[in-house]
XYZ file of C-alpha atoms in Angstrom:
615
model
C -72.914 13.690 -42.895
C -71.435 11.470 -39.876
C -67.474 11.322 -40.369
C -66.346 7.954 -41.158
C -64.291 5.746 -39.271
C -61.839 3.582 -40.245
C -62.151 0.198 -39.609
C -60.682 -1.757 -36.665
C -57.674 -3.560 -37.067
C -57.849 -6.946 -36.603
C -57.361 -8.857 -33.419
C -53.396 -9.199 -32.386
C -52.686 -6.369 -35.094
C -51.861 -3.244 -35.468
C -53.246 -2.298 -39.033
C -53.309 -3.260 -41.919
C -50.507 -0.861 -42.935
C -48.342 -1.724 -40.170
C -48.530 -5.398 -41.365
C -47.716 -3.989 -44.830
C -45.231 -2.320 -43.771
C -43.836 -5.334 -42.209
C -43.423 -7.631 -45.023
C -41.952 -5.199 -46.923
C -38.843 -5.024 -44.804
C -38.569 -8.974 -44.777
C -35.219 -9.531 -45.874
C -35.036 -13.290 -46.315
C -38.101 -16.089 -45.796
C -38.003 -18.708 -44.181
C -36.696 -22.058 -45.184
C -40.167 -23.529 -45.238
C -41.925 -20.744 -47.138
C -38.815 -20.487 -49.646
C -39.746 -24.144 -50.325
C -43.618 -23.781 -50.628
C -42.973 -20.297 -51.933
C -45.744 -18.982 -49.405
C -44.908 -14.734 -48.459
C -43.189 -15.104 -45.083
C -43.566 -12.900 -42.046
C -40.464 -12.255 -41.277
C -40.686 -13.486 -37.952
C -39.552 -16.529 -36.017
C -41.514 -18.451 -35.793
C -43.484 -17.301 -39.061
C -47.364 -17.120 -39.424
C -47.192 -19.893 -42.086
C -44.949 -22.131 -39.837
C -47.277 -21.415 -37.081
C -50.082 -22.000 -38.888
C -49.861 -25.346 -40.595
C -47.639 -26.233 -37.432
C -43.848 -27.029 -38.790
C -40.398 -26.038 -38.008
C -39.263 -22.684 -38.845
C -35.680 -21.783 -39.426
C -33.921 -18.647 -41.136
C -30.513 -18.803 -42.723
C -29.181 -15.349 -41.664
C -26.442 -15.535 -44.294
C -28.690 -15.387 -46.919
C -29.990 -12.083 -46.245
C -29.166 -9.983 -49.291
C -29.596 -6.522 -47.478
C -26.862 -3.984 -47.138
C -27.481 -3.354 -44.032
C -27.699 -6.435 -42.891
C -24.671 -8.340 -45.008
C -22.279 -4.904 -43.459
C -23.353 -5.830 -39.720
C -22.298 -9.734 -40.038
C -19.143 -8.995 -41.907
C -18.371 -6.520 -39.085
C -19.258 -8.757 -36.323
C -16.931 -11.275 -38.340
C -13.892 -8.820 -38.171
C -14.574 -8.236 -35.136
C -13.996 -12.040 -33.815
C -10.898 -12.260 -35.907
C -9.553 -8.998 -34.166
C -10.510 -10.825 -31.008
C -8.331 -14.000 -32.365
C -5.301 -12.123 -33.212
C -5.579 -10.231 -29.986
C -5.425 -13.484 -28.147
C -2.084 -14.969 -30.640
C -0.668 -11.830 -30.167
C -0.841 -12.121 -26.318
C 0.405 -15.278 -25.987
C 3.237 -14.770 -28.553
C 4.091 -11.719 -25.512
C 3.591 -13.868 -22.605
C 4.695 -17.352 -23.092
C 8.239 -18.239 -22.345
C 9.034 -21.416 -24.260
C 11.012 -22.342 -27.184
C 8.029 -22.924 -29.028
C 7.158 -19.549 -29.437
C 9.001 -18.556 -32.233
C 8.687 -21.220 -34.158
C 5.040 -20.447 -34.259
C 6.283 -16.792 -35.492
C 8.148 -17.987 -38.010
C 5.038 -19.786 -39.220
C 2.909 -17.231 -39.266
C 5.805 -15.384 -40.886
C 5.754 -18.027 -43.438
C 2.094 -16.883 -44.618
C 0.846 -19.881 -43.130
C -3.176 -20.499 -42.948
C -4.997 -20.651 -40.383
C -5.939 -24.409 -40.832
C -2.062 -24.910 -40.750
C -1.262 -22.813 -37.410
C -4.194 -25.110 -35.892
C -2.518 -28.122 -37.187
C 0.520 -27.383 -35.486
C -0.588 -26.303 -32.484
C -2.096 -29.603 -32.383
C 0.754 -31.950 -33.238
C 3.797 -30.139 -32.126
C 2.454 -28.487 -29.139
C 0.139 -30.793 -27.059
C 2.789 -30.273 -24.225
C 2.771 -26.865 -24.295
C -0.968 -26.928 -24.543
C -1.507 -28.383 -21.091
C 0.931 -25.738 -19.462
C -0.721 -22.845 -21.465
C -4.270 -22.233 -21.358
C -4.189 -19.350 -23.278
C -3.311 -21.236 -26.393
C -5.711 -23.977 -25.788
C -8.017 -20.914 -26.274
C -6.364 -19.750 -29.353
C -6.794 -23.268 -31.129
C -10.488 -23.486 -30.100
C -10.893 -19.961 -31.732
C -9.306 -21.235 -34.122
C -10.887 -24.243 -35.137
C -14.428 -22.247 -34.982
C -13.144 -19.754 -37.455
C -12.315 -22.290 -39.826
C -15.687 -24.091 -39.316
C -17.384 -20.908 -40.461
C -17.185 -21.316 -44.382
C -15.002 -20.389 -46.734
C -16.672 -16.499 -46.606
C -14.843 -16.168 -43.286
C -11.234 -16.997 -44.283
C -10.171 -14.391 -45.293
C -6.733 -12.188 -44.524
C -7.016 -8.919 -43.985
C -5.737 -7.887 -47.221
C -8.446 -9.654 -49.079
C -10.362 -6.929 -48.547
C -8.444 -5.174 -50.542
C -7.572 -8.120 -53.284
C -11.186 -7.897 -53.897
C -11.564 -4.203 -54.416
C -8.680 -3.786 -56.778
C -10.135 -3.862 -60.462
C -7.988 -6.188 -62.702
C -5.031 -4.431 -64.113
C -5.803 -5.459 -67.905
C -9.193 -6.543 -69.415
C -9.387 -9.168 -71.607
C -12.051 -11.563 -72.837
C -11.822 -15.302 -72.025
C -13.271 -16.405 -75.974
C -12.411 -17.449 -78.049
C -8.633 -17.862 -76.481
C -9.870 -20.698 -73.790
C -13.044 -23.106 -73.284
C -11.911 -23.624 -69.812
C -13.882 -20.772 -68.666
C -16.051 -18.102 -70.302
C -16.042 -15.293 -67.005
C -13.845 -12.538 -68.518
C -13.607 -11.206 -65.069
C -11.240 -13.967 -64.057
C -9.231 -14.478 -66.996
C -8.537 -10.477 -66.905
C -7.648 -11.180 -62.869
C -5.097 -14.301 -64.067
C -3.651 -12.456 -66.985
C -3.000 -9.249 -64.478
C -1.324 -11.754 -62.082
C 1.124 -12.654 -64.697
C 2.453 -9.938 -66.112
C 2.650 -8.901 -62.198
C 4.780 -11.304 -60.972
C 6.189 -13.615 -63.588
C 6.595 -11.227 -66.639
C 8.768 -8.434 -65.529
C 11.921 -10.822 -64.414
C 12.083 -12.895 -67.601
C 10.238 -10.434 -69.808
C 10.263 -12.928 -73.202
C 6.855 -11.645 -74.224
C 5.816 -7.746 -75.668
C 3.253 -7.101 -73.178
C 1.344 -4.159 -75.228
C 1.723 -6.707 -77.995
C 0.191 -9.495 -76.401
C -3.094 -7.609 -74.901
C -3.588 -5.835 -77.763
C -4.050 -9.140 -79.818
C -5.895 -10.673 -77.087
C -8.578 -8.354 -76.379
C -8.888 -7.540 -79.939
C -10.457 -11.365 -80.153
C -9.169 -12.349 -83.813
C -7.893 -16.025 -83.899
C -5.357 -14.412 -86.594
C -3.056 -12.415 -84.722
C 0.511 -12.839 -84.545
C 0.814 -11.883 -80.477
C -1.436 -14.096 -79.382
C -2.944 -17.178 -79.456
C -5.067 -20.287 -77.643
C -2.189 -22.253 -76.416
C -0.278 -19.277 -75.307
C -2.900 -17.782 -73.533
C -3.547 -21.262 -71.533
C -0.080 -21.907 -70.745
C -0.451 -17.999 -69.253
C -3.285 -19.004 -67.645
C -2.128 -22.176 -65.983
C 1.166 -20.763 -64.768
C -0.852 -17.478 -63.271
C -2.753 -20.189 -61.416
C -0.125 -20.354 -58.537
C -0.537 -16.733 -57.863
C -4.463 -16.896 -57.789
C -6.200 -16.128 -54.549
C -4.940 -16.788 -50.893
C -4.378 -19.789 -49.755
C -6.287 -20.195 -46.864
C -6.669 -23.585 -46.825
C -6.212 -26.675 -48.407
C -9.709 -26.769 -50.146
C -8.983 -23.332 -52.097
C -5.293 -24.700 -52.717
C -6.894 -27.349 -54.488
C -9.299 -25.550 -55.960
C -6.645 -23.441 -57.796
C -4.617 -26.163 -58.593
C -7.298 -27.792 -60.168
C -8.295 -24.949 -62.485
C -4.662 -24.817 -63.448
C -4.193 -27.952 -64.909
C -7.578 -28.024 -66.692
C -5.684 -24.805 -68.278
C -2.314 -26.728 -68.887
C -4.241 -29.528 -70.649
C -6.137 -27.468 -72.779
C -2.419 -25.551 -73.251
C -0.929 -29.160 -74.162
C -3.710 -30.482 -76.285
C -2.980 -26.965 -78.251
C 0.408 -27.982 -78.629
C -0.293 -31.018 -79.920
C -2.712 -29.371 -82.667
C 0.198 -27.106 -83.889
C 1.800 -30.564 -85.256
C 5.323 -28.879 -85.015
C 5.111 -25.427 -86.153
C 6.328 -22.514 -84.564
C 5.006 -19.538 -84.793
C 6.516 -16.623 -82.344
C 3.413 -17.090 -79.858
C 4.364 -21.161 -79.795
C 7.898 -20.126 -79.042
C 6.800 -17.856 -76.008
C 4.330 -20.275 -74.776
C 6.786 -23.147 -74.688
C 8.939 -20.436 -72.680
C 6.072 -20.558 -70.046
C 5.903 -23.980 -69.947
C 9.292 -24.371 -70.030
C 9.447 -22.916 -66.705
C 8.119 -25.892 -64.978
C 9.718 -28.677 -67.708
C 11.085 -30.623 -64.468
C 7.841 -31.861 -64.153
C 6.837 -32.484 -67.427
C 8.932 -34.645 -69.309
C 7.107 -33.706 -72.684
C 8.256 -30.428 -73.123
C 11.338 -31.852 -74.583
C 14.675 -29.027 -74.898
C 15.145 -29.546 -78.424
C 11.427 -28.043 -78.497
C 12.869 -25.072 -77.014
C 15.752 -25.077 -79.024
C 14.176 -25.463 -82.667
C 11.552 -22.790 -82.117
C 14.261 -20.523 -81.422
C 16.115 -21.733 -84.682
C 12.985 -20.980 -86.381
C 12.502 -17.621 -85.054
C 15.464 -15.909 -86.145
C 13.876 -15.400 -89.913
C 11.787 -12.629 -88.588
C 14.184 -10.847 -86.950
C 15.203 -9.400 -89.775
C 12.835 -7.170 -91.210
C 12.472 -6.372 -95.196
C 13.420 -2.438 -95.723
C 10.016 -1.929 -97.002
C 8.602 -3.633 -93.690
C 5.050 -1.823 -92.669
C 4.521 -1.439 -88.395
C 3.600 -4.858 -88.032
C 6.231 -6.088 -89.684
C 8.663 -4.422 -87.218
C 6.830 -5.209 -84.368
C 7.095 -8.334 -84.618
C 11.067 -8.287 -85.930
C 11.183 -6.412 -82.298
C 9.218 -9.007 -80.597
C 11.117 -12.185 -81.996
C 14.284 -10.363 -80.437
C 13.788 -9.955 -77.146
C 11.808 -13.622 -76.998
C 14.996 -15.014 -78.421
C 16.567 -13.125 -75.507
C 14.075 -13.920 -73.004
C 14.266 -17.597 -73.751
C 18.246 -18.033 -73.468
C 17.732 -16.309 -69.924
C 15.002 -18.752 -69.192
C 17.128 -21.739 -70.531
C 20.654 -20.093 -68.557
C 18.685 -19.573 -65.425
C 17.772 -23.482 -65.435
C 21.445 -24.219 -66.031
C 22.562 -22.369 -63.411
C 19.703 -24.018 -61.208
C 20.434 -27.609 -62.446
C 23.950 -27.666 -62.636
C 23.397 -28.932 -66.176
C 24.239 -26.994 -70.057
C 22.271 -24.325 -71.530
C 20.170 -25.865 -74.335
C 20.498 -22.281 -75.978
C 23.545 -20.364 -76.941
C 23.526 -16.422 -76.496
C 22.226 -14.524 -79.166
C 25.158 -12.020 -79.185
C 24.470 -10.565 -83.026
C 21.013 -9.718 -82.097
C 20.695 -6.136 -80.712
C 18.684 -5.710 -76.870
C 15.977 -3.046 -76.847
C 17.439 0.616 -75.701
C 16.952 1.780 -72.126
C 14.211 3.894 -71.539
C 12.597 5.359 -68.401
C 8.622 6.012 -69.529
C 7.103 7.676 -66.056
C 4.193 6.927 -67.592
C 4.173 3.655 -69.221
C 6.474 1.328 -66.931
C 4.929 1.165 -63.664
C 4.441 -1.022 -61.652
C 1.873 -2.332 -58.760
C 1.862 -5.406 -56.513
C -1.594 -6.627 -57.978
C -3.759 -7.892 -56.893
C -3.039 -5.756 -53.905
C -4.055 -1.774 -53.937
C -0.463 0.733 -53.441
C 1.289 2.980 -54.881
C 2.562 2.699 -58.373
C 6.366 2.250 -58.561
C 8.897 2.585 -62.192
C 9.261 -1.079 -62.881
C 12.608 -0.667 -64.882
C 11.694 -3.539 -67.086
C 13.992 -2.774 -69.895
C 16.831 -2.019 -66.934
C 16.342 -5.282 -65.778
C 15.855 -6.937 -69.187
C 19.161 -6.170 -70.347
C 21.179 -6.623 -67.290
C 19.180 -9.957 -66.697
C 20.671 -10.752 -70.590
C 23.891 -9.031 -69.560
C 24.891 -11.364 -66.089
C 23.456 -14.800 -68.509
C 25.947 -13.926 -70.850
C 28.789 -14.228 -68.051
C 27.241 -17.587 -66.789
C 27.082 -18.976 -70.193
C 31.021 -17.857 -70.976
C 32.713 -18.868 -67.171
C 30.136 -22.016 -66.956
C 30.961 -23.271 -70.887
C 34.335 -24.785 -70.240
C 32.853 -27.038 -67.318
C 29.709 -28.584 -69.088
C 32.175 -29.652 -72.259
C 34.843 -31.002 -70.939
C 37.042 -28.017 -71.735
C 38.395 -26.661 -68.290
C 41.803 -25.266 -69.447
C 42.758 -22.788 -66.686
C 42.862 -23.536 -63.269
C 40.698 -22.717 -60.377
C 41.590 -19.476 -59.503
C 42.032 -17.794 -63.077
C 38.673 -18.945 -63.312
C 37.898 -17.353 -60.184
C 39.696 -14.191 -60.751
C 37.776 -14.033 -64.403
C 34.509 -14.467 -62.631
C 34.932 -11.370 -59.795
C 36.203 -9.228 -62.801
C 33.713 -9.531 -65.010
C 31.009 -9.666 -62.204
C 32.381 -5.902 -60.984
C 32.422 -5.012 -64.764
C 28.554 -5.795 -64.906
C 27.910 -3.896 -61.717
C 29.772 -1.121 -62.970
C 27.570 -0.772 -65.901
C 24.368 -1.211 -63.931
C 22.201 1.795 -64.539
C 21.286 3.274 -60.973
C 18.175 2.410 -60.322
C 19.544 -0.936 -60.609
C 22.495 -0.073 -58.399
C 21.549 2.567 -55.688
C 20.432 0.248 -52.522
C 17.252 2.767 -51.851
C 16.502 2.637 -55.531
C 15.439 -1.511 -55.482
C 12.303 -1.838 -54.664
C 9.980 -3.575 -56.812
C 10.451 -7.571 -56.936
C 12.418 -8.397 -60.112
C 14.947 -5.881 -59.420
C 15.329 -7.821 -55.818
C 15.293 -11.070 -57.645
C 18.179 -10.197 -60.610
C 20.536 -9.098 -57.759
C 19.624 -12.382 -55.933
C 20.474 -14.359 -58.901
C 23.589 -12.686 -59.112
C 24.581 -13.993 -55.704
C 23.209 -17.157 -56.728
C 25.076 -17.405 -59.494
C 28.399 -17.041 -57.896
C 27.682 -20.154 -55.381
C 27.093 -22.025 -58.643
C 30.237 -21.299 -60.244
C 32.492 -21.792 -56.892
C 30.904 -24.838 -56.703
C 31.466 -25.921 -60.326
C 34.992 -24.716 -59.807
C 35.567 -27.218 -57.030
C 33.932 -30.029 -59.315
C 36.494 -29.247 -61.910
C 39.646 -29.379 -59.358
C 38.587 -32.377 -58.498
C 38.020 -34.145 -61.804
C 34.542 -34.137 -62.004
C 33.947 -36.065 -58.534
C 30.898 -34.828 -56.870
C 30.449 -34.497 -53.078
C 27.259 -33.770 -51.240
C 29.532 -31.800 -49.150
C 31.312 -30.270 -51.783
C 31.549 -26.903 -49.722
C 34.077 -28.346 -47.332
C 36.236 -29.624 -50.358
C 36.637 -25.609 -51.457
C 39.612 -23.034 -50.243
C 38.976 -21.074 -47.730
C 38.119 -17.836 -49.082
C 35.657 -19.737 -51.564
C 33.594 -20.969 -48.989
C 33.663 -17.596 -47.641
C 32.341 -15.833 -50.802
C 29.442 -18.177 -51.171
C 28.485 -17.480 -47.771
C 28.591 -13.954 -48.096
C 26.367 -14.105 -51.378
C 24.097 -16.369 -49.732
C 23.789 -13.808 -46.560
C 23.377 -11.276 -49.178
C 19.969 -13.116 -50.474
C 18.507 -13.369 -47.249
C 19.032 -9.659 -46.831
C 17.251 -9.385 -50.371
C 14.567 -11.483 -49.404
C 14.129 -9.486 -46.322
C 13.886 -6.547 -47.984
C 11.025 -8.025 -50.268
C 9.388 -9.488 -46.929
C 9.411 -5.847 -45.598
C 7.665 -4.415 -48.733
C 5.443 -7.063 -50.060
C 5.074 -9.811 -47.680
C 6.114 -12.876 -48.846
C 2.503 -14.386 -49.796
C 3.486 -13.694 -53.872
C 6.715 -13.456 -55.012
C 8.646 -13.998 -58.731
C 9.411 -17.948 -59.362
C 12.567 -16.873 -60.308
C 13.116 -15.957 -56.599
C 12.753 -19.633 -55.415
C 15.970 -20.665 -57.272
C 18.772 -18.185 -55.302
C 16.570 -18.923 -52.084
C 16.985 -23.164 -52.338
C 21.042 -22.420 -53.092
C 21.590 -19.885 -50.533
C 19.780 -22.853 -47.800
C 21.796 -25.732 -48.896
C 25.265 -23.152 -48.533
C 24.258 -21.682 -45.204
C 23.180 -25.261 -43.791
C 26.690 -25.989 -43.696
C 27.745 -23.351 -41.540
C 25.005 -22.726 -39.342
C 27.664 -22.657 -36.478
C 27.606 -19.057 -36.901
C 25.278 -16.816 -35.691
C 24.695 -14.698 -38.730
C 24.362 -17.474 -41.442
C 21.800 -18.791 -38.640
C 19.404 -15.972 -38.697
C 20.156 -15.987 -42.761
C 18.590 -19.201 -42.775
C 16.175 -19.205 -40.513
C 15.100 -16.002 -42.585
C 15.330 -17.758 -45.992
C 13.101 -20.653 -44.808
C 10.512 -18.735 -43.701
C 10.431 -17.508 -47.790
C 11.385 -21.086 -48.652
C 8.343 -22.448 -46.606
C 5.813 -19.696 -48.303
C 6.573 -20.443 -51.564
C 6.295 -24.292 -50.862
C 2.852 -23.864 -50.755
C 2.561 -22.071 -54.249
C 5.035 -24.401 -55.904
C 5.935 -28.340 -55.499
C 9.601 -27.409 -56.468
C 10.170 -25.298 -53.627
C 8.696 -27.651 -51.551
C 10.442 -30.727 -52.561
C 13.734 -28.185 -51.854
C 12.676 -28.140 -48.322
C 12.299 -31.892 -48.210
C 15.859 -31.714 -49.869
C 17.144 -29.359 -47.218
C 16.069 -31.589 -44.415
C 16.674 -34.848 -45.775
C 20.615 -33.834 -46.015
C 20.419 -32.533 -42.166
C 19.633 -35.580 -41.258
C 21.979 -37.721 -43.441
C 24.898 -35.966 -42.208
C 23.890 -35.167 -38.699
C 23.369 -31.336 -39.228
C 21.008 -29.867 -36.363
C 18.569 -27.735 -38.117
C 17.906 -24.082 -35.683
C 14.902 -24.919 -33.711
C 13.398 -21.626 -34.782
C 12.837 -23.127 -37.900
C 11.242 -26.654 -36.782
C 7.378 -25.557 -37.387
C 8.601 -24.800 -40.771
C 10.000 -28.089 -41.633
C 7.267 -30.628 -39.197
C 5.183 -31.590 -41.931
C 8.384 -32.748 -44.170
C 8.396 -36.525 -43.998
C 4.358 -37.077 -43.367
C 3.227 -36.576 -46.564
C 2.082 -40.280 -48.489
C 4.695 -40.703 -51.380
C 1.009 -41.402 -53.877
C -0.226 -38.141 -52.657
C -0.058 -35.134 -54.841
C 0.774 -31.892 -53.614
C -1.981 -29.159 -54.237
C 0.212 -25.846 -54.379
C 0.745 -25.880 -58.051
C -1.453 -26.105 -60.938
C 1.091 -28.328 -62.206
C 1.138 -30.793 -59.863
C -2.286 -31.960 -60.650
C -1.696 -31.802 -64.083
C -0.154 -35.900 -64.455
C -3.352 -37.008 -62.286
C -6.193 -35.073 -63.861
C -4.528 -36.370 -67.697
C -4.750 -40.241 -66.289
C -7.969 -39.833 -65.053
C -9.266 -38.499 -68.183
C -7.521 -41.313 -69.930
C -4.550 -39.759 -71.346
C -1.209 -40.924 -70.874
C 1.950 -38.893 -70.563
C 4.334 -38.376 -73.411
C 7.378 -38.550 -71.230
């Protein structure tokens, strides 16, 4: 029997397996065979395209293989290492002024779309005489042309690897979303960076409820969840640009809406997850007129029922007694901390006959990570800082009482002396990881020791209003003895060094809102002695933090505008290392909103939709 033979391939071939073989490792079609669904080649041109005689063109991003998704994301790191090799170099080499100014906005956390707008409006001079920048801004301006895939920092690589700290489900608490996966991300951000200063809300509480999913609970509930939600907003994903600014922004007052409307719905009665939510919102009443203090103030009247527990009380009934406590406390910190920020009374007293939680040190349960960002776990000392937070407002409330009524009785520097006494009595009692300088490291603990220092400016200053009857000054600082004016300059040196410290260890890309306060106080007392070489570098250090957080919150930014609007009114010369910081102060259409808060959409989106503000 002759052997048989197999057949010939066909003409321009190679076989018929080979062929198989071929479209089986086609990893995207064409954009004309996606549309006529044909089976594509694979190669360019196609047999299809060449066949009926049309264009053929392959998106390259849209191939879903491993292998080849890996080789453009390295070729993508690899351009940016190419960018940042050619800033870096000409950060080295160039000699002008101008140089550090674009340091200190890259310190700043600035984006990329921001460096290139300096570089083109405050250094076209430069630009001529330096052709290595010219090279850095076209590089630049092609990386930001790339898509929004492309800008991202190099920690975002490990943002996105970092499971969510808590899971939680996104029904039935909100209908602004239904992907769990970001509500768990949002919720994680919260209790990250906002929680652990102010602390007015049982955590284990609180997720317990919520990922249990029963409308019923006591923890939690819609409109506390969405006022979470909206304020965890601001921390959400890198700012990059202005685009995923807005994006945030946008998500977060969809979530404050849906946190009012909830509000609304409640018709006036508080329940303990009310109370804490109007703490969140509470937060950012400057810019919301409807959040009213005697809200604040009435649900805390109406909590203190259940903080007394029946002696027959079951678990529940003494976890929430416990709860309702330290919200009570949490909220008179909230509403002390404003004070001391506004210059204006506390709209609640300090709940002295209610008992704060005991110390403990869990290794195990309070820990603490810089989420959404992959380290080590650190203690948190919640509790620690809880209680001295509570501890240091009680102080403010007793030496600031006598100046918001009318009742100043002793003179200036009984009040004075009172002040440093009790202030070393509080440090004294300071547990020590509160205390010991190596021992502060995680960002609340930096923050209560910068509102410490804060909160002596305040009072110096307050003094000084009281001497003279009540007659404010915009320089108010020159009007104070000698060795005044020196304290608040030491306290304000002494937040830039915190705020260095923080900058060391976490960057300044998130940080607690809390920390925004002491930063704007310490800026407006150094800008009045910036004569001196160490205040200087203390406030060219603090606006570097002052200008990150500007993008994350409207408050810090309109402190900026503050800042520079009072160096100009009264002839102060701002340090030129600081001018890319402050060159896009005065630009800015009054009509236009500013997209780094969630908040500061919230007034537009509520028009648009046809609702008008209760203010």
């Amino acid at each position: 029997m002759a052997e048989s033979k197999p057949s010939p391939a066909p003409p321009g071939g190679s076989g018929t397996s080979e062929a198989q073989q071929k479209r089986k490792n086609v990893g995207t079609a064409c954009s004309a065979c996606k549309t006529r669904k044909l089976k594509c080649s694979g190669t360019s041109p196609c047999t299809n395209c060449i066949k009926n005689n049309v264009e053929c063109t392959f998106d390259a991003s849209a191939d879903k293989r491993r292998r080849g998704a890996l080789k453009r994301k390295v070729n993508q790191l690899e351009e940016k290492e190419d960018l940042l090799i050619q800033l870096v170099s000409t950060l080295r080499e160039s000699g002008t002024r101008r140089t550090i100014q674009l340091l200190n906005l890259i310190r700043s956390n600035a984006s990329l779309a921001e460096i290139q707008l300096y570089i083109d409006t405050q250094l076209k001079s430069e630009l001529e005489q330096t052709p290595e920048l010219i090279e850095v801004c076209n590089e630049i301006q092609r990386f930001e042309q790339m898509g929004s895939r492309s800008r991202r920092r190099i920690l975002d690589a490990q943002r996105v690897s970092v499971e969510p700290l808590f899971r939680v489900p996104a029904a039935p608490w909100t209908t602004v979303t239904d992907d769990d996966e970001h509500v768990s991300h949002l919720i994680s951000l919260w209790f990250t960076w906002v929680h652990p200063f102010y602390n007015w809300i049982d955590r284990d509480l609180f997720l317990r409820d919520m990922q249990s999913g029963s409308l019923d609970s006591k923890f939690c509930s819609p409109f506390l969840v969405n006022a979470i939600l909206a304020d965890a907003c601001a921390y959400s994903d890198s700012l990059d640009s202005d685009a995923s600014s807005r994006d945030a922004a946008a998500q977060g007052a969809r979530f404050y809406n849906e946190a009012k409307r909830l509000l609304d719905k409640e018709e006036g009665r508080i329940t303990l997850a009310t109370a804490q939510g109007l703490g969140v919102l509470w937060i950012w009443k400057d810019r919301h007129g409807w959040i009213h203090q005697s809200q604040l103030a009435y649900a805390v009247q109406e909590l203190f029922p259940s903080i007394t527990a029946p002696k027959d009380a079951d678990g529940e009934a003494l976890d929430l007694t416990r709860a309702a406590n330290v919200t009570i406390w949490g909220l008179f910190n909230i509403a002390m901390t404003h004070a001391v920020s506004s210059r204006k009374a506390p709209l609640i007293k300090p709940p002295r006959k209610l008992h704060l939680p005991p110390i403990s040190h869990d290794p195990d349960a309070d820990l603490w990570v810089p989420y959404p960002t992959e380290s080590e776990k650190l203690q948190a000392h919640t509790l620690c800082t809880f209680r001295a937070l509570c501890s240091l407002n009680e102080i403010a409330y007793d030496i600031t009482y006598p100046h918001f009524h009318g009742e100043v009785n002793s003179s200036e520097t009984e009040k004075s002396a009172e002040l440093q006494r009790r202030l070393r009595e509080w440090q004294s009692e300071l547990p020590p990881c509160l205390k010991k300088r190596d021992a502060i490291e995680v960002p609340h603990v930096l923050c209560l020791h910068m509102y410490q220092h804060a909160l002596i400016i305040t009072v110096y200053e307050l003094l000084c209003t009281d001497e003279r009857n009540g007659q404010s000054d915009h320089r108010l600082f020159h009007m104070m003895p000698k060795s005044h004016q020196e304290a608040c300059l030491s306290s304000a040196r002494s937040i830039s060094q915190l705020m260095r410290l923080h900058r060391s260890a976490w960057g300044v890309e998130r940080m607690p809102q809390g920390t925004s306060q002491p930063i704007n106080i310490a800026l407006l007392v150094l800008l009045e002695r910036l004569d001196v070489p160490e205040n200087r570098d203390a406030f060219i250090n603090l606006s570097i933090a002052a200008k990150a957080a500007s993008r994350r919150w409207s408050s810090s930014k309109a402190a900026l505008d503050r800042i520079r609007t009072r160096a100009i009114i009264h002839g102060l010369h701002l340090p030129t290392e600081t001018d890319s910081l402050f060159a896009d102060f005065g630009k800015r259409p009054k009509n236009e909103p500013s997209a780094e808060s969630p908040f500061t959409m919230a007034d537009t989106l509520e028009t648009s939709d046809g609702e008008g503000s209760d203010s």
